[in-house]
mmCIF file of C-alpha atoms in Angstrom:
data_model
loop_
_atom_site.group_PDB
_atom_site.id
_atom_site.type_symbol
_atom_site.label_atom_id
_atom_site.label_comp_id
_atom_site.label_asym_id
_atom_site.label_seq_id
_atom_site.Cartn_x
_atom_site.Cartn_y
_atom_site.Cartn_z
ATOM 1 C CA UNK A 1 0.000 0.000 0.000
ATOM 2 C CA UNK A 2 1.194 3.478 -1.466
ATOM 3 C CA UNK A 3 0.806 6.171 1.007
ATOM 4 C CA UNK A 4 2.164 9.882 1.845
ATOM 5 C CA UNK A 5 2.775 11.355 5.233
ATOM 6 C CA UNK A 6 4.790 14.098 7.076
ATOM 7 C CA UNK A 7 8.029 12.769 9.162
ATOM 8 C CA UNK A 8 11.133 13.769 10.642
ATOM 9 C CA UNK A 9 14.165 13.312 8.283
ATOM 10 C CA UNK A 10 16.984 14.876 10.692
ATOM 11 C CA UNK A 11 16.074 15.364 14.636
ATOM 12 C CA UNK A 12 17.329 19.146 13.852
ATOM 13 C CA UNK A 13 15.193 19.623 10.832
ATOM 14 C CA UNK A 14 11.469 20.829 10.087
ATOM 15 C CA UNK A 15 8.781 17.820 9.315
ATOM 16 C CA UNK A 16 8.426 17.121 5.989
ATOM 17 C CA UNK A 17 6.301 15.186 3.003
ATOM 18 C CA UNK A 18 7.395 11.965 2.683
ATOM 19 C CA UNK A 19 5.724 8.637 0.344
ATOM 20 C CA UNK A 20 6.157 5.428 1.612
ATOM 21 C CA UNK A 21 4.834 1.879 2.025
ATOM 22 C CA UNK A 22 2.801 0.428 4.465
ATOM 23 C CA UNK A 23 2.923 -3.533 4.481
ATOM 24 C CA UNK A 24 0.342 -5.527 2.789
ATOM 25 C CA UNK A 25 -2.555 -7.089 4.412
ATOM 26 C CA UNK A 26 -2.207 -10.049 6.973
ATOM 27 C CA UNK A 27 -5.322 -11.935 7.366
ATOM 28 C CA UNK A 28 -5.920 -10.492 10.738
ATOM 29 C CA UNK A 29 -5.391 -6.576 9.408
ATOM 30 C CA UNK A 30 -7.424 -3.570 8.775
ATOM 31 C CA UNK A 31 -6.505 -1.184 6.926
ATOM 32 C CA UNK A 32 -8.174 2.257 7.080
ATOM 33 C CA UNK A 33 -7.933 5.790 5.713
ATOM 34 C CA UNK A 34 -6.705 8.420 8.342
ATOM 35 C CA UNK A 35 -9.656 11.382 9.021
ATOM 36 C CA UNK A 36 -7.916 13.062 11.798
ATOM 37 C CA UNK A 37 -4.812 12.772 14.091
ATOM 38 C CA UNK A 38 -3.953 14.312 17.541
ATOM 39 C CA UNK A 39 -0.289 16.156 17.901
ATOM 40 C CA UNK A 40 1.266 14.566 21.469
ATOM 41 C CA UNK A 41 3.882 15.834 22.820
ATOM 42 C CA UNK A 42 5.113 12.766 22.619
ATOM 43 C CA UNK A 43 5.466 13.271 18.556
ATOM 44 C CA UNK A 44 7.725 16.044 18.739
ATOM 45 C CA UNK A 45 10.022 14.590 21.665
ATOM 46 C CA UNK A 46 10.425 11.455 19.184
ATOM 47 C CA UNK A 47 11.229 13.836 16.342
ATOM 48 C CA UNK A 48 13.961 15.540 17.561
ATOM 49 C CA UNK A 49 15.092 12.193 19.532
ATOM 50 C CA UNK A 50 14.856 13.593 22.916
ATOM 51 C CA UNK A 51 14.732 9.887 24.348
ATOM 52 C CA UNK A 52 17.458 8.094 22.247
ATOM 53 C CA UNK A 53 15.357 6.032 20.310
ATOM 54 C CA UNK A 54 14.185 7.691 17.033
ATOM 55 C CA UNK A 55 14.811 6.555 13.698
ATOM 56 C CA UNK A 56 14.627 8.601 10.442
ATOM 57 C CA UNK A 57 12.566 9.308 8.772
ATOM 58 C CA UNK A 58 10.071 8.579 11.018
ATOM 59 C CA UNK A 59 6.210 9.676 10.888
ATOM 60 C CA UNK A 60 5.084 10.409 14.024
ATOM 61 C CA UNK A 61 1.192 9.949 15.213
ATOM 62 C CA UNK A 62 -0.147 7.489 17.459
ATOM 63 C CA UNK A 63 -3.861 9.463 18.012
ATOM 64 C CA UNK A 64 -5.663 8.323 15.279
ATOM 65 C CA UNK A 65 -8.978 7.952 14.234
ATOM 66 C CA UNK A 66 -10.425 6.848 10.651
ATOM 67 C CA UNK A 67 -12.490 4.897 8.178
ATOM 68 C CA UNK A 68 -11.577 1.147 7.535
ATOM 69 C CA UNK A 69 -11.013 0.461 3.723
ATOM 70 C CA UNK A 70 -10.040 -3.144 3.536
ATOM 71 C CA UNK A 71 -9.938 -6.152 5.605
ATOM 72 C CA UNK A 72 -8.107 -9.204 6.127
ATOM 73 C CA UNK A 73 -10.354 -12.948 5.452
ATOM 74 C CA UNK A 74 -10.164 -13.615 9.768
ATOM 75 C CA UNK A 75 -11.670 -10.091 10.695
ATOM 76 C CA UNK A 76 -14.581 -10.185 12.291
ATOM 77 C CA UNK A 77 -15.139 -7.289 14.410
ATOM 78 C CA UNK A 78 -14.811 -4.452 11.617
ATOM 79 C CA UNK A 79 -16.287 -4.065 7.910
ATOM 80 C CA UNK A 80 -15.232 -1.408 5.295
ATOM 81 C CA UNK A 81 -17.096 1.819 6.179
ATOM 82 C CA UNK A 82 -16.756 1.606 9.890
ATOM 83 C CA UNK A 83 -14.738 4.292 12.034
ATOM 84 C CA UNK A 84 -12.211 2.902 14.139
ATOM 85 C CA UNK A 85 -9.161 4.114 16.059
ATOM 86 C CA UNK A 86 -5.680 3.571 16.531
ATOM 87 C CA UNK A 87 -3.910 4.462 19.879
ATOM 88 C CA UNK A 88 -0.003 3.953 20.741
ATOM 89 C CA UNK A 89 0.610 0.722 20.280
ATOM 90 C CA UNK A 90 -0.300 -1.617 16.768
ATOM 91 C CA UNK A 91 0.428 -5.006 18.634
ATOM 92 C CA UNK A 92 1.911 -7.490 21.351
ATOM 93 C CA UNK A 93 2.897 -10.923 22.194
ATOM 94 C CA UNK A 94 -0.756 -11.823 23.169
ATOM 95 C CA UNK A 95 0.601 -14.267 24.900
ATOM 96 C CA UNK A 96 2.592 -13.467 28.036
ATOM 97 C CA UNK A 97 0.374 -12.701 31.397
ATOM 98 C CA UNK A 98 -0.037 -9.153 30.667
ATOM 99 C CA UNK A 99 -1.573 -9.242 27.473
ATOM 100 C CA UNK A 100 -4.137 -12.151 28.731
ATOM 101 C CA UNK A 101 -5.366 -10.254 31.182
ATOM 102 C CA UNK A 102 -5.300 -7.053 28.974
ATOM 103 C CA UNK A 103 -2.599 -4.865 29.588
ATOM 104 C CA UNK A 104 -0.645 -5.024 26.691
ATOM 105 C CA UNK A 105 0.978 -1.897 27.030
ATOM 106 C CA UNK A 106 2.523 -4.076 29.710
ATOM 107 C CA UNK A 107 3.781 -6.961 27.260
ATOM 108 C CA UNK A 108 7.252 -8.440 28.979
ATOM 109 C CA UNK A 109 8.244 -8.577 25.729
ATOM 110 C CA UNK A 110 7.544 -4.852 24.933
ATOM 111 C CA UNK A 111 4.335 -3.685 22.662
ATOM 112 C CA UNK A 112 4.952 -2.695 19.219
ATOM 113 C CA UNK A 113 4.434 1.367 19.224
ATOM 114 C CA UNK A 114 2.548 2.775 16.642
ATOM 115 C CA UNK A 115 5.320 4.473 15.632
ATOM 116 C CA UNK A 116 9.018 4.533 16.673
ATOM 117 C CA UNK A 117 8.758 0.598 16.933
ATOM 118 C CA UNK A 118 9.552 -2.829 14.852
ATOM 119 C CA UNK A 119 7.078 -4.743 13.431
ATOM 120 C CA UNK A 120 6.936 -7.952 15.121
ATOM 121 C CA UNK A 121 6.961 -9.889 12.156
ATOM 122 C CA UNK A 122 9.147 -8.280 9.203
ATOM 123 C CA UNK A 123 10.981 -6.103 11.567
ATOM 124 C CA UNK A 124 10.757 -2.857 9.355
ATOM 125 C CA UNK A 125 9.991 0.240 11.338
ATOM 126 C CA UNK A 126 6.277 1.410 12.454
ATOM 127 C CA UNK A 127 5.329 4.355 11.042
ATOM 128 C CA UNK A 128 2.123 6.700 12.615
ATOM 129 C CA UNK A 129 -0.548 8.611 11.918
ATOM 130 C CA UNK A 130 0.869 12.033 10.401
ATOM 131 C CA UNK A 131 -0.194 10.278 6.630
ATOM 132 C CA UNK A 132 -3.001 8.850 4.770
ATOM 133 C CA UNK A 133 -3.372 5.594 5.620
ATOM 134 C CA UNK A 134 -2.658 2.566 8.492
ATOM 135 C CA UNK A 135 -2.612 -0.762 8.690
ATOM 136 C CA UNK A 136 -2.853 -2.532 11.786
ATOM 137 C CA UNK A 137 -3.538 -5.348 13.772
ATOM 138 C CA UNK A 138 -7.456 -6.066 14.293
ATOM 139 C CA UNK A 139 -6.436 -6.667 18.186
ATOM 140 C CA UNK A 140 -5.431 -2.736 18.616
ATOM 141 C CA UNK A 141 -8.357 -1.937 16.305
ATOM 142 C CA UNK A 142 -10.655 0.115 18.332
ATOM 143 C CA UNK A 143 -14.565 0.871 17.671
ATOM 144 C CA UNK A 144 -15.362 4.474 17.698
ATOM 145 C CA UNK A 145 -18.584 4.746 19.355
ATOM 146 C CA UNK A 146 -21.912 6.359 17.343
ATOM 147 C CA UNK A 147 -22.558 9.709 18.695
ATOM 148 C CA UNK A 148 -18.381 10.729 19.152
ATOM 149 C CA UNK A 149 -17.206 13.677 17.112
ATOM 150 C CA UNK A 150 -14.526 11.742 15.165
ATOM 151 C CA UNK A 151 -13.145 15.453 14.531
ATOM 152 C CA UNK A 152 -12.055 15.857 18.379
ATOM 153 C CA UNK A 153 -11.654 12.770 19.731
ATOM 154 C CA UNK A 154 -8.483 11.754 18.492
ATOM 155 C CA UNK A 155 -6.078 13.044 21.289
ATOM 156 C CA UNK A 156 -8.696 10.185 23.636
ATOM 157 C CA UNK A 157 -6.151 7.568 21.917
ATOM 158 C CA UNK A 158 -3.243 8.904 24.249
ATOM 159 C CA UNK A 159 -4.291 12.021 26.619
ATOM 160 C CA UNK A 160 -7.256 10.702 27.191
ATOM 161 C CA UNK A 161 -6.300 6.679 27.746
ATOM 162 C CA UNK A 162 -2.873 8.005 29.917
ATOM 163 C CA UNK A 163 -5.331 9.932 32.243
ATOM 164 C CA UNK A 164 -8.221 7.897 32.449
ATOM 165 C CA UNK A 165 -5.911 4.494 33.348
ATOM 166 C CA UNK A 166 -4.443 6.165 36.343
ATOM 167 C CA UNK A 167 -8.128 7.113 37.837
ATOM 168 C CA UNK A 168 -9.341 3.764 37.389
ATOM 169 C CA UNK A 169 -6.373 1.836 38.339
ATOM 170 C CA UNK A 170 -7.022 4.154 41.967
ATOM 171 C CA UNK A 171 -10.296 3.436 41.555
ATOM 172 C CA UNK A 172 -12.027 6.917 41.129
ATOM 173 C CA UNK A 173 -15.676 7.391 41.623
ATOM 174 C CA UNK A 174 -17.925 9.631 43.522
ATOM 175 C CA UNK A 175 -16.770 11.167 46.449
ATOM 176 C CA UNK A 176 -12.984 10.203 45.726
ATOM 177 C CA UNK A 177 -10.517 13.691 46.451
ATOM 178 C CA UNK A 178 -8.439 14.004 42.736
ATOM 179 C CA UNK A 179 -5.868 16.615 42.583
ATOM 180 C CA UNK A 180 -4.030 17.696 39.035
ATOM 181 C CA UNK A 181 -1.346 19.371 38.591
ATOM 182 C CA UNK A 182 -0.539 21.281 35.459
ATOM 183 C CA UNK A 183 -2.933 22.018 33.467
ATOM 184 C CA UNK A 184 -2.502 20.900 29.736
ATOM 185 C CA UNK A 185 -3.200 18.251 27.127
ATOM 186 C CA UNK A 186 -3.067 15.406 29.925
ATOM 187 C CA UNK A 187 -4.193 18.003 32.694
ATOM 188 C CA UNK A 188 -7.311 19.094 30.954
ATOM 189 C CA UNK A 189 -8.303 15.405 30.072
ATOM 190 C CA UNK A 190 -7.528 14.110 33.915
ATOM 191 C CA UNK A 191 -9.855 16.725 34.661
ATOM 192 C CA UNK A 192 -12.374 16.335 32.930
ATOM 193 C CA UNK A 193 -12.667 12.471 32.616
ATOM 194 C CA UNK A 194 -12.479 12.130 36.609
ATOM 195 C CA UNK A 195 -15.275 15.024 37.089
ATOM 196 C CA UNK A 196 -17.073 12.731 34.531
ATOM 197 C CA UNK A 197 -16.558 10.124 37.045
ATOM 198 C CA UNK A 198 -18.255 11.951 40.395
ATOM 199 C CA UNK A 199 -15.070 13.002 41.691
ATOM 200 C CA UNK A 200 -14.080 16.420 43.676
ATOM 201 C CA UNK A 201 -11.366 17.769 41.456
ATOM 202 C CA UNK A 202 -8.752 20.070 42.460
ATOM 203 C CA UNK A 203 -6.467 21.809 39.749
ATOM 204 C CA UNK A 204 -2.915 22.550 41.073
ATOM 205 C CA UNK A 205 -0.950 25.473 39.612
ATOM 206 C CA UNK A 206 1.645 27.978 40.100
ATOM 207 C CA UNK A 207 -0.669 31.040 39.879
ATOM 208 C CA UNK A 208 -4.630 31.523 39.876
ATOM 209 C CA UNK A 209 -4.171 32.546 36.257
ATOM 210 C CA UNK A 210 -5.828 29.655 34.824
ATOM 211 C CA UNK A 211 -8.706 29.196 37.770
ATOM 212 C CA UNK A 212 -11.960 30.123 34.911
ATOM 213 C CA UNK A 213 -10.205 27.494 33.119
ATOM 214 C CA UNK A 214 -10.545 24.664 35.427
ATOM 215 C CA UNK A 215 -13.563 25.559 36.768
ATOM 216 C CA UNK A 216 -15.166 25.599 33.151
ATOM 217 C CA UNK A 217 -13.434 22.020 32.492
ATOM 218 C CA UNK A 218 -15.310 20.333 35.620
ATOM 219 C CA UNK A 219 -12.697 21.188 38.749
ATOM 220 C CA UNK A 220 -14.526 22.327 41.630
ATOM 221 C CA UNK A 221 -11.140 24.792 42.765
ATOM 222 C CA UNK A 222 -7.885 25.773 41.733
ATOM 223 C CA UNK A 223 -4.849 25.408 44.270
ATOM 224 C CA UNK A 224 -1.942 27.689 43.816
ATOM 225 C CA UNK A 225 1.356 26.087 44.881
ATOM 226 C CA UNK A 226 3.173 28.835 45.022
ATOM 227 C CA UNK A 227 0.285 29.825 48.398
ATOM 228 C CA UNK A 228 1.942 28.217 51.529
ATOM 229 C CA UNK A 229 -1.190 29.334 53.771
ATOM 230 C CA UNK A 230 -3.025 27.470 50.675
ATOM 231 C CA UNK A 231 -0.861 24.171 50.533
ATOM 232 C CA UNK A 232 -0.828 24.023 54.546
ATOM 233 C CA UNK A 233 -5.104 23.943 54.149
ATOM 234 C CA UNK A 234 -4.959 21.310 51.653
ATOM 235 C CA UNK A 235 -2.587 18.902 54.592
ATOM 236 C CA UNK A 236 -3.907 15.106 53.769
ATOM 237 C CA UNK A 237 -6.697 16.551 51.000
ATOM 238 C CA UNK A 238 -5.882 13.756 48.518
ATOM 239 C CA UNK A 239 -6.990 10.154 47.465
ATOM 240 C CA UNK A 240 -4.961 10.294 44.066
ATOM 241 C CA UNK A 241 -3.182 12.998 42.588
ATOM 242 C CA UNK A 242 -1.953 12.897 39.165
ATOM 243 C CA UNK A 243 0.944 14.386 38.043
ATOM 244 C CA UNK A 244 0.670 15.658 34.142
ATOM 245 C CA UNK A 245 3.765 18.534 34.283
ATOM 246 C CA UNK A 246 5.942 17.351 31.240
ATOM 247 C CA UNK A 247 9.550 17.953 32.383
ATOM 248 C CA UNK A 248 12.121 17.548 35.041
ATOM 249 C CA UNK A 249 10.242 18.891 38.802
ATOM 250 C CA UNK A 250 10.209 18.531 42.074
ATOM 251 C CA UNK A 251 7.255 16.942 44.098
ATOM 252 C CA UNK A 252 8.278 17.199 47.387
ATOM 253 C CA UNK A 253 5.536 20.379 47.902
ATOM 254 C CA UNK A 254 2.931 18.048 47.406
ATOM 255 C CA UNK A 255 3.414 15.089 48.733
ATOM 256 C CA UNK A 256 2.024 16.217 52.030
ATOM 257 C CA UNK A 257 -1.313 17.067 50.122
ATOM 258 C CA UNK A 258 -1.798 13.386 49.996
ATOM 259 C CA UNK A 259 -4.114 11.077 52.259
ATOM 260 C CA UNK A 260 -2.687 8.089 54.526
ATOM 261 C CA UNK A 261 -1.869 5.623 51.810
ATOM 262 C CA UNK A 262 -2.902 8.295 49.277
ATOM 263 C CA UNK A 263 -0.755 7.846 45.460
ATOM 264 C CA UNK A 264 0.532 10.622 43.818
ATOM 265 C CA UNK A 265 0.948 9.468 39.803
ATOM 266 C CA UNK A 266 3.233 10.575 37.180
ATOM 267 C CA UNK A 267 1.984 10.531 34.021
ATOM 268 C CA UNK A 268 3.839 13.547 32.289
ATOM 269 C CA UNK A 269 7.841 13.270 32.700
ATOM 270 C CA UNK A 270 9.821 10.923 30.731
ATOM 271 C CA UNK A 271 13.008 10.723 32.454
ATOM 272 C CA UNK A 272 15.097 12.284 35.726
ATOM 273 C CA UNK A 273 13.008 13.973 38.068
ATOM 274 C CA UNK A 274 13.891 16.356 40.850
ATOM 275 C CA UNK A 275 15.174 14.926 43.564
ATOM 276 C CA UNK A 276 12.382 14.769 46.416
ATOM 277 C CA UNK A 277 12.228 14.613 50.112
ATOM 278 C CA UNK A 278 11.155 11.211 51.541
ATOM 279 C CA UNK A 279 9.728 12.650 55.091
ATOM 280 C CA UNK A 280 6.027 12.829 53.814
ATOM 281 C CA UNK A 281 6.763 9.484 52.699
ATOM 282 C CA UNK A 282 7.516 7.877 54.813
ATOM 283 C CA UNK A 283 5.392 9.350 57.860
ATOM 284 C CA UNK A 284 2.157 9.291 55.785
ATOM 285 C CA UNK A 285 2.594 6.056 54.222
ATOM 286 C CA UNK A 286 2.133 7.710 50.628
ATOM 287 C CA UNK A 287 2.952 6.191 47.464
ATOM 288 C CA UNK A 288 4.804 7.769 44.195
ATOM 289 C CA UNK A 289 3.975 5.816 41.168
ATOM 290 C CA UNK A 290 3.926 6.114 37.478
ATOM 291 C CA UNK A 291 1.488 4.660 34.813
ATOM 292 C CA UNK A 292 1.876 4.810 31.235
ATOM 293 C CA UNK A 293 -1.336 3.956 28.887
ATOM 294 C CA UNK A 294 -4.019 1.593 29.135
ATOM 295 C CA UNK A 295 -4.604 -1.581 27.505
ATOM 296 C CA UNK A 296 -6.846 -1.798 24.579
ATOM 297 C CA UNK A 297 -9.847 -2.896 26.616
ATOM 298 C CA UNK A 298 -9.539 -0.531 29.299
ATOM 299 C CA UNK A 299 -9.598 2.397 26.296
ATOM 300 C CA UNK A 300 -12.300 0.826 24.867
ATOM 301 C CA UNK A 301 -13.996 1.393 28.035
ATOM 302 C CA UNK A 302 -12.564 5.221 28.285
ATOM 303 C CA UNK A 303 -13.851 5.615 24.443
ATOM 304 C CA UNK A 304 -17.978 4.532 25.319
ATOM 305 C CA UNK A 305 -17.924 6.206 28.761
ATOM 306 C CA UNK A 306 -16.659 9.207 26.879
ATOM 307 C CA UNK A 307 -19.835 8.824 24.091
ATOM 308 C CA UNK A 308 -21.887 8.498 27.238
ATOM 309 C CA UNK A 309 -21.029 11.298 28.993
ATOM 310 C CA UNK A 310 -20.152 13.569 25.828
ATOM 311 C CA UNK A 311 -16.463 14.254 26.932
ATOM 312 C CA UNK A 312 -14.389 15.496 24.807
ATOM 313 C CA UNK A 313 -10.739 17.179 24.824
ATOM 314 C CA UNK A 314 -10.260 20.937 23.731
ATOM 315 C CA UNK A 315 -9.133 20.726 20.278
ATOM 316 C CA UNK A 316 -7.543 23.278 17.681
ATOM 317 C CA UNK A 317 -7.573 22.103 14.700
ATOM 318 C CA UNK A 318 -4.541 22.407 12.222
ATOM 319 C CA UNK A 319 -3.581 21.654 8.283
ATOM 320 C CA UNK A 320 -0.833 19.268 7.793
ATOM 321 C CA UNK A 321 1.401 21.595 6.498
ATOM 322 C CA UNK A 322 1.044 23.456 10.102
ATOM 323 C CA UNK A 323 2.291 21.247 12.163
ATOM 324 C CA UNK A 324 6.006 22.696 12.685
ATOM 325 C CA UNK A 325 4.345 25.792 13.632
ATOM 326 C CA UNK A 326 2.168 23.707 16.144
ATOM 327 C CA UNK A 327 5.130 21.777 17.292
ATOM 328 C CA UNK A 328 7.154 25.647 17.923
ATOM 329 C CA UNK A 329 3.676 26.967 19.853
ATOM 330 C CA UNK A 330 3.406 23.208 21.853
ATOM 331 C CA UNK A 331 6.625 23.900 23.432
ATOM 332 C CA UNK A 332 5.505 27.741 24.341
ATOM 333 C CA UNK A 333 2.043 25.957 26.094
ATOM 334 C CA UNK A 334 0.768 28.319 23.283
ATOM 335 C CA UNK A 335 -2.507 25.696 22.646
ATOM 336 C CA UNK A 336 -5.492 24.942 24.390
ATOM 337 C CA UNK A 337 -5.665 22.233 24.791
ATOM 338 C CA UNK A 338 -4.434 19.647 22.030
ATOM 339 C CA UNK A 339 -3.789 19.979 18.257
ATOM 340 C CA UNK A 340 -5.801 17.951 15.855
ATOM 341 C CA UNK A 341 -4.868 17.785 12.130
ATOM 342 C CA UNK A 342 -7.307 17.348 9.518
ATOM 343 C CA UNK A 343 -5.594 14.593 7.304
ATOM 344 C CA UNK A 344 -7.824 15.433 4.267
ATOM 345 C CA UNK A 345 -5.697 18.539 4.040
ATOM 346 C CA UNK A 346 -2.830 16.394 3.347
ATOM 347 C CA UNK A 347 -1.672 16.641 -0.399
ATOM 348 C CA UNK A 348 -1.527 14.256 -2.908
ATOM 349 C CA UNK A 349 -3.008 11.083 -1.462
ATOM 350 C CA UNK A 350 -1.799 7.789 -2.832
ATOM 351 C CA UNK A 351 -3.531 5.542 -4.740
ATOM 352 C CA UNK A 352 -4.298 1.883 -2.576
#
């Protein structure tokens, strides 16, 4: 299959078009057309090889959402015509204890990322969503439910899934105590999808400056950090907090926000972190954990209960030929809250 994206050539350089091939059909495959993709932060960390691992060129892209086109003779769950979804990983072992029990992002032998992986079978590099079409595995083929707008849901595949994991893995519900801090593409989704689940939210930030912003997303108050009186106040406030801030910080200051045997979550920072101070630790019998995405069945879930409760991220959308101007304003915080591109503004779209 003939396709055309946008990728990385050079972790220094601007995105760029770039043709391709995606692999043929496997009897298990769908392939699909690509209607819209999310930008993650994620995608321009990989570009520019902040973590080590990039390859070039690489097409970044692992919030996808589009219309299947062909399928492979076993398929069963999907016909040509439906829309489906593609998250950040395109397959696993599906065989190890993790995967059984459906947590493949958990495979011990490593999922298969949707892009900046291997295929599993021919080896050659995945490639993501920044193009016209993907094929992938009918396993990590999700259903996008009726009622959805398939033009804002795609950053669900990864803010939503990274955010919504956490607050059921500390099972969230009514009357649980959820603190956020930082309030941005994860933020705003942690927000709004544990509101959505009857919690009492509580936005942290450095200043009151985004406080009508929280509010309006479902967070009953807005705790500034930087207010000792206001941190002293919040002493044991917390069941869960989750931690969305994207780079190298300390968490010390809040870890005595936190209940007895109360989690604080990190979710944002891929990497070193600030040293912290283990007294609130230790005397409160807190945890510090991390948690990447969820398993295919637990977005699934995330996916309906967002239909059901019409939950949706804040979305700007963007033409393809924007997104190094997206990636320049991502790094300023200059977006509110996550960039979606239309993918039929993508040029010249290969024949299948």
């Amino acid at each position: 299959m003939k396709t055309v994206g946008f990728a990385a050539y050079d972790p220094k350089k601007p995105l760029a078009p770039y043709a391709f091939e995606r692999r043929g059909l496997r009897e298990n495959d769908v392939a699909m057309e690509i209607l819209y993709c999310g930008v993650c932060h994620s995608d321009l960390h990989t570009a520019r090889n902040d973590w080590g691992w990039s390859y070039y060129p690489i097409v970044p892209g692992h919030e996808i959402v589009g219309r299947v086109t062909q399928v492979g003779n076993q398929v069963s769950r999907y016909k040509v015509g439906d829309h489906v979804a593609v998250g950040c990983m395109v397959d696993s072992c599906q065989e190890c204890d993790q995967c059984k029990k459906g947590e493949e992002q958990l495979c011990r032998e490593g999922n298969t990322g949707t892009y900046a992986g291997y295929d599993r079978f021919t080896k050659e590099p995945t490639q993501g969503g920044y193009s016209k079409h993907l094929v992938v595995r009918e396993e990590f083929c999700l259903r996008m439910p009726e009622g959805l707008d398939l033009s804002k849901a795609a950053p669900l595949l990864c803010a939503g899934i990274t955010t919504w994991s956490p607050l059921k893995t500390w099972n969230v519900g009514p009357g649980s105590r959820v603190g956020v801090i930082g309030l941005g593409g994860l933020g705003h989704m942690a927000v709004k999808l544990a509101a959505g689940l009857g919690a009492d939210v509580t936005v942290l930030s450095r200043s009151n400056a985004k406080e009508a912003d929280a509010l309006a997303l479902g967070a009953s108050r807005l705790l500034v950090s930087a207010d000792s009186d206001a941190m002293a106040q919040a002493h044991d406030h917390f069941d869960l907090i989750i931690d969305t801030v994207p780079v190298k910080h300390d968490i010390t200051p809040y870890m005595p926000l936190l209940d007895v045997d109360a989690t604080l979550v990190l979710v944002g920072q891929v990497g070193p972190m600030e040293e912290f101070n283990t007294v609130p630790l230790l005397l409160g019998r807190r945890r510090v954990a991390g948690s990447p995405i969820g398993g295919i069945r637990e977005t699934q879930e995330m996916l309906d209960f967002c239909a059901e409760k019409n939950i949706l991220p804040d979305c700007e959308m963007i033409r393809m030929d924007e997104i190094n101007a997206a990636f320049e304003r991502m790094e300023k915080a200059d977006v509110r809250y996550r960039f979606v591109i239309d993918m039929a503004s993508l040029e010249a779209p290969a024949a299948v």
